[in-house]
Amino acid sequence: MIRYINILGVCLLLLLTAATSCGKIDNKAVPSYVVRIDLGNIGVWTTFGVSGIGDYRIFNRDKKLPANFSYNANTYTGYGGVLLIMGLDSSTGNYAPLAYDASCPVEAKQNVTVSIDADNFDAVCTTCGSHFDVLQGMGGPKSGVAYTNKLGLRTYRVTASNGGYVISN
């Protein structure tokens, strides 16, 4: 009887582990590149940061976005650029700037990036049609191939500094 209970317990544990791992979102589908954008000065943050819910900006050194941002030797914008958006930080429950790699994790190419849908503030890949929740869903997939394959946007840290923020990985 004890052996039967132990076997049953092991089977239930394996089933539970399999069920919970199936729901996990992979947010590391795009290659890990260095990210460091220093918006830590209040004046720089006021000019290039985000303030209201859904306010966003794309940083991409190769494409020189935003247009008049002063990139220097210590500025790195990840694989496909960095999407900075004001949203709800799920770890604190407060509104805060959030940052993601702009590269679509389904396509996983530097030149295939997401853009923001002005109607609902989803990040959208026009190539595969996937939608991502960047306001409060930590870049998780909402629909499309990304949802089917459980692929989310790579997230980056946004750390307060001198009246602004520094984005890094």
mmCIF file of C-alpha atoms in Angstrom:
data_model
loop_
_atom_site.group_PDB
_atom_site.id
_atom_site.type_symbol
_atom_site.label_atom_id
_atom_site.label_comp_id
_atom_site.label_asym_id
_atom_site.label_seq_id
_atom_site.Cartn_x
_atom_site.Cartn_y
_atom_site.Cartn_z
ATOM 1 C CA MET A 1 0.000 0.000 0.000
ATOM 2 C CA ILE A 2 2.786 2.445 0.892
ATOM 3 C CA ARG A 3 4.576 1.658 -2.381
ATOM 4 C CA TYR A 4 1.337 2.380 -4.305
ATOM 5 C CA ILE A 5 0.959 5.744 -2.525
ATOM 6 C CA ASN A 6 4.605 6.653 -3.292
ATOM 7 C CA ILE A 7 4.172 5.771 -6.988
ATOM 8 C CA LEU A 8 0.917 7.722 -7.103
ATOM 9 C CA GLY A 9 2.647 10.691 -5.433
ATOM 10 C CA VAL A 10 5.509 10.627 -7.940
ATOM 11 C CA CYS A 11 3.038 10.455 -10.852
ATOM 12 C CA LEU A 12 1.059 13.406 -9.487
ATOM 13 C CA LEU A 13 4.267 15.403 -9.002
ATOM 14 C CA LEU A 14 5.372 14.693 -12.576
ATOM 15 C CA LEU A 15 1.938 15.632 -13.907
ATOM 16 C CA LEU A 16 1.922 18.874 -11.912
ATOM 17 C CA THR A 17 5.440 19.760 -13.098
ATOM 18 C CA ALA A 18 4.501 19.105 -16.727
ATOM 19 C CA ALA A 19 1.320 21.169 -16.435
ATOM 20 C CA THR A 20 3.039 24.186 -14.913
ATOM 21 C CA SER A 21 5.977 24.160 -17.309
ATOM 22 C CA CYS A 22 3.620 24.180 -20.308
ATOM 23 C CA GLY A 23 2.348 27.632 -19.298
ATOM 24 C CA LYS A 24 5.779 29.244 -19.040
ATOM 25 C CA ILE A 25 6.517 32.091 -21.458
ATOM 26 C CA ASP A 26 9.915 32.084 -23.157
ATOM 27 C CA ASN A 27 11.134 35.699 -23.183
ATOM 28 C CA LYS A 28 14.649 34.803 -24.286
ATOM 29 C CA ALA A 29 13.943 33.780 -27.887
ATOM 30 C CA VAL A 30 15.975 36.671 -29.326
ATOM 31 C CA PRO A 31 19.747 36.689 -28.752
ATOM 32 C CA SER A 32 21.055 38.485 -25.700
ATOM 33 C CA TYR A 33 22.907 41.648 -26.691
ATOM 34 C CA VAL A 34 24.205 44.335 -24.359
ATOM 35 C CA VAL A 35 21.734 47.042 -23.376
ATOM 36 C CA ARG A 36 22.711 50.289 -21.709
ATOM 37 C CA ILE A 37 20.843 53.516 -22.282
ATOM 38 C CA ASP A 38 21.615 56.229 -19.767
ATOM 39 C CA LEU A 39 18.637 58.534 -19.301
ATOM 40 C CA GLY A 40 19.712 59.101 -15.686
ATOM 41 C CA ASN A 41 19.830 62.876 -15.894
ATOM 42 C CA ILE A 42 16.509 64.678 -15.299
ATOM 43 C CA GLY A 43 17.009 66.838 -18.403
ATOM 44 C CA VAL A 44 17.750 63.836 -20.629
ATOM 45 C CA TRP A 45 14.810 61.924 -19.137
ATOM 46 C CA THR A 46 12.470 64.873 -19.705
ATOM 47 C CA THR A 47 13.517 64.997 -23.360
ATOM 48 C CA PHE A 48 13.793 61.283 -24.213
ATOM 49 C CA GLY A 49 11.908 59.456 -21.450
ATOM 50 C CA VAL A 50 8.238 58.484 -21.182
ATOM 51 C CA SER A 51 5.690 60.022 -18.830
ATOM 52 C CA GLY A 52 2.045 59.020 -19.347
ATOM 53 C CA ILE A 53 0.495 55.564 -19.598
ATOM 54 C CA GLY A 54 1.158 54.218 -23.093
ATOM 55 C CA ASP A 55 3.740 56.891 -23.863
ATOM 56 C CA TYR A 56 6.585 55.094 -25.650
ATOM 57 C CA ARG A 57 9.853 55.555 -27.482
ATOM 58 C CA ILE A 58 12.077 53.280 -29.576
ATOM 59 C CA PHE A 59 15.851 53.418 -29.102
ATOM 60 C CA ASN A 60 17.924 51.939 -31.910
ATOM 61 C CA ARG A 61 21.533 52.980 -32.298
ATOM 62 C CA ASP A 62 21.900 51.612 -35.867
ATOM 63 C CA LYS A 63 18.771 53.435 -37.065
ATOM 64 C CA LYS A 64 19.643 56.566 -35.045
ATOM 65 C CA LEU A 65 16.347 56.515 -33.155
ATOM 66 C CA PRO A 66 15.298 58.757 -31.570
ATOM 67 C CA ALA A 67 16.592 61.199 -34.132
ATOM 68 C CA ASN A 68 18.468 63.672 -31.946
ATOM 69 C CA PHE A 69 19.536 61.338 -29.106
ATOM 70 C CA SER A 70 23.280 61.568 -28.359
ATOM 71 C CA TYR A 71 24.593 58.017 -28.631
ATOM 72 C CA ASN A 72 28.070 57.501 -27.198
ATOM 73 C CA ALA A 73 30.565 54.634 -26.941
ATOM 74 C CA ASN A 74 28.802 53.304 -23.808
ATOM 75 C CA THR A 75 25.295 53.203 -25.288
ATOM 76 C CA TYR A 76 23.957 49.832 -26.428
ATOM 77 C CA THR A 77 20.446 49.120 -27.690
ATOM 78 C CA GLY A 78 20.146 45.336 -27.634
ATOM 79 C CA TYR A 79 19.337 43.054 -30.536
ATOM 80 C CA GLY A 80 16.522 44.858 -32.362
ATOM 81 C CA GLY A 81 16.457 48.116 -30.437
ATOM 82 C CA VAL A 82 14.750 48.947 -27.157
ATOM 83 C CA LEU A 83 11.063 49.701 -26.694
ATOM 84 C CA LEU A 84 10.578 51.965 -23.672
ATOM 85 C CA ILE A 85 6.962 52.400 -22.567
ATOM 86 C CA MET A 86 5.165 53.679 -19.485
ATOM 87 C CA GLY A 87 3.091 50.841 -18.048
ATOM 88 C CA LEU A 88 2.193 48.939 -14.894
ATOM 89 C CA ASP A 89 5.127 47.241 -13.169
ATOM 90 C CA SER A 90 3.654 43.900 -12.108
ATOM 91 C CA SER A 91 6.270 43.434 -9.379
ATOM 92 C CA THR A 92 5.318 46.655 -7.563
ATOM 93 C CA GLY A 93 1.804 47.389 -8.822
ATOM 94 C CA ASN A 94 2.894 50.950 -9.660
ATOM 95 C CA TYR A 95 3.124 52.723 -12.988
ATOM 96 C CA ALA A 96 6.712 52.882 -14.173
ATOM 97 C CA PRO A 97 8.803 52.869 -17.347
ATOM 98 C CA LEU A 98 9.189 49.354 -18.777
ATOM 99 C CA ALA A 99 11.699 48.237 -21.412
ATOM 100 C CA TYR A 100 11.723 45.392 -23.945
ATOM 101 C CA ASP A 101 13.799 44.329 -26.904
ATOM 102 C CA ALA A 102 11.927 45.572 -29.968
ATOM 103 C CA SER A 103 12.773 42.458 -31.991
ATOM 104 C CA CYS A 104 9.857 40.061 -32.549
ATOM 105 C CA PRO A 105 10.670 36.781 -30.757
ATOM 106 C CA VAL A 106 8.849 34.746 -33.422
ATOM 107 C CA GLU A 107 10.940 36.120 -36.269
ATOM 108 C CA ALA A 108 14.090 36.571 -34.114
ATOM 109 C CA LYS A 109 15.707 38.911 -36.644
ATOM 110 C CA GLN A 110 17.225 42.305 -35.837
ATOM 111 C CA ASN A 111 15.323 44.032 -38.622
ATOM 112 C CA VAL A 112 11.877 42.583 -37.764
ATOM 113 C CA THR A 113 10.652 44.709 -34.882
ATOM 114 C CA VAL A 114 7.383 45.473 -33.144
ATOM 115 C CA SER A 115 5.515 48.747 -33.250
ATOM 116 C CA ILE A 116 2.826 50.087 -30.918
ATOM 117 C CA ASP A 117 -0.835 49.885 -31.885
ATOM 118 C CA ALA A 118 -2.224 53.321 -30.943
ATOM 119 C CA ASP A 119 -5.711 51.877 -30.260
ATOM 120 C CA ASN A 120 -4.771 49.399 -27.527
ATOM 121 C CA PHE A 121 -1.040 49.940 -26.881
ATOM 122 C CA ASP A 122 -0.159 46.369 -27.813
ATOM 123 C CA ALA A 123 3.255 45.811 -29.347
ATOM 124 C CA VAL A 124 2.551 44.282 -32.778
ATOM 125 C CA CYS A 125 4.750 42.459 -35.268
ATOM 126 C CA THR A 126 3.476 43.241 -38.759
ATOM 127 C CA THR A 127 5.411 40.270 -40.184
ATOM 128 C CA CYS A 128 3.879 37.423 -38.124
ATOM 129 C CA GLY A 129 0.855 39.319 -36.751
ATOM 130 C CA SER A 130 1.595 38.568 -33.081
ATOM 131 C CA HIS A 131 0.450 40.958 -30.357
ATOM 132 C CA PHE A 132 2.284 41.464 -27.056
ATOM 133 C CA ASP A 133 1.088 43.015 -23.776
ATOM 134 C CA VAL A 134 3.686 45.674 -22.955
ATOM 135 C CA LEU A 135 1.558 47.811 -20.619
ATOM 136 C CA GLN A 136 1.042 45.262 -17.852
ATOM 137 C CA GLY A 137 1.794 41.800 -19.198
ATOM 138 C CA MET A 138 5.595 41.914 -19.051
ATOM 139 C CA GLY A 139 5.812 41.587 -22.843
ATOM 140 C CA GLY A 140 3.814 38.366 -22.855
ATOM 141 C CA PRO A 141 2.037 37.220 -26.013
ATOM 142 C CA LYS A 142 -1.652 38.048 -26.449
ATOM 143 C CA SER A 143 -2.321 36.522 -29.874
ATOM 144 C CA GLY A 144 -0.762 35.123 -33.020
ATOM 145 C CA VAL A 145 2.124 32.707 -33.467
ATOM 146 C CA ALA A 146 3.831 34.133 -30.365
ATOM 147 C CA TYR A 147 0.803 33.164 -28.264
ATOM 148 C CA THR A 148 0.680 29.663 -29.747
ATOM 149 C CA ASN A 149 4.415 29.145 -29.190
ATOM 150 C CA LYS A 150 4.487 30.978 -25.809
ATOM 151 C CA LEU A 151 7.107 33.513 -26.928
ATOM 152 C CA GLY A 152 7.326 36.870 -25.151
ATOM 153 C CA LEU A 153 9.459 39.952 -25.646
ATOM 154 C CA ARG A 154 12.842 40.027 -23.900
ATOM 155 C CA THR A 155 12.619 42.355 -20.886
ATOM 156 C CA TYR A 156 15.220 44.804 -19.624
ATOM 157 C CA ARG A 157 15.795 46.513 -16.270
ATOM 158 C CA VAL A 158 14.817 50.148 -15.811
ATOM 159 C CA THR A 159 16.565 51.604 -12.759
ATOM 160 C CA ALA A 160 15.938 55.032 -11.239
ATOM 161 C CA SER A 161 18.988 57.317 -11.303
ATOM 162 C CA ASN A 162 19.416 61.069 -10.617
ATOM 163 C CA GLY A 163 15.870 62.064 -11.592
ATOM 164 C CA GLY A 164 15.798 59.789 -14.640
ATOM 165 C CA TYR A 165 16.375 56.121 -15.455
ATOM 166 C CA VAL A 166 19.022 53.790 -16.834
ATOM 167 C CA ILE A 167 17.947 50.889 -19.060
ATOM 168 C CA SER A 168 20.169 47.803 -18.910
ATOM 169 C CA ASN A 169 20.237 44.017 -18.927
#
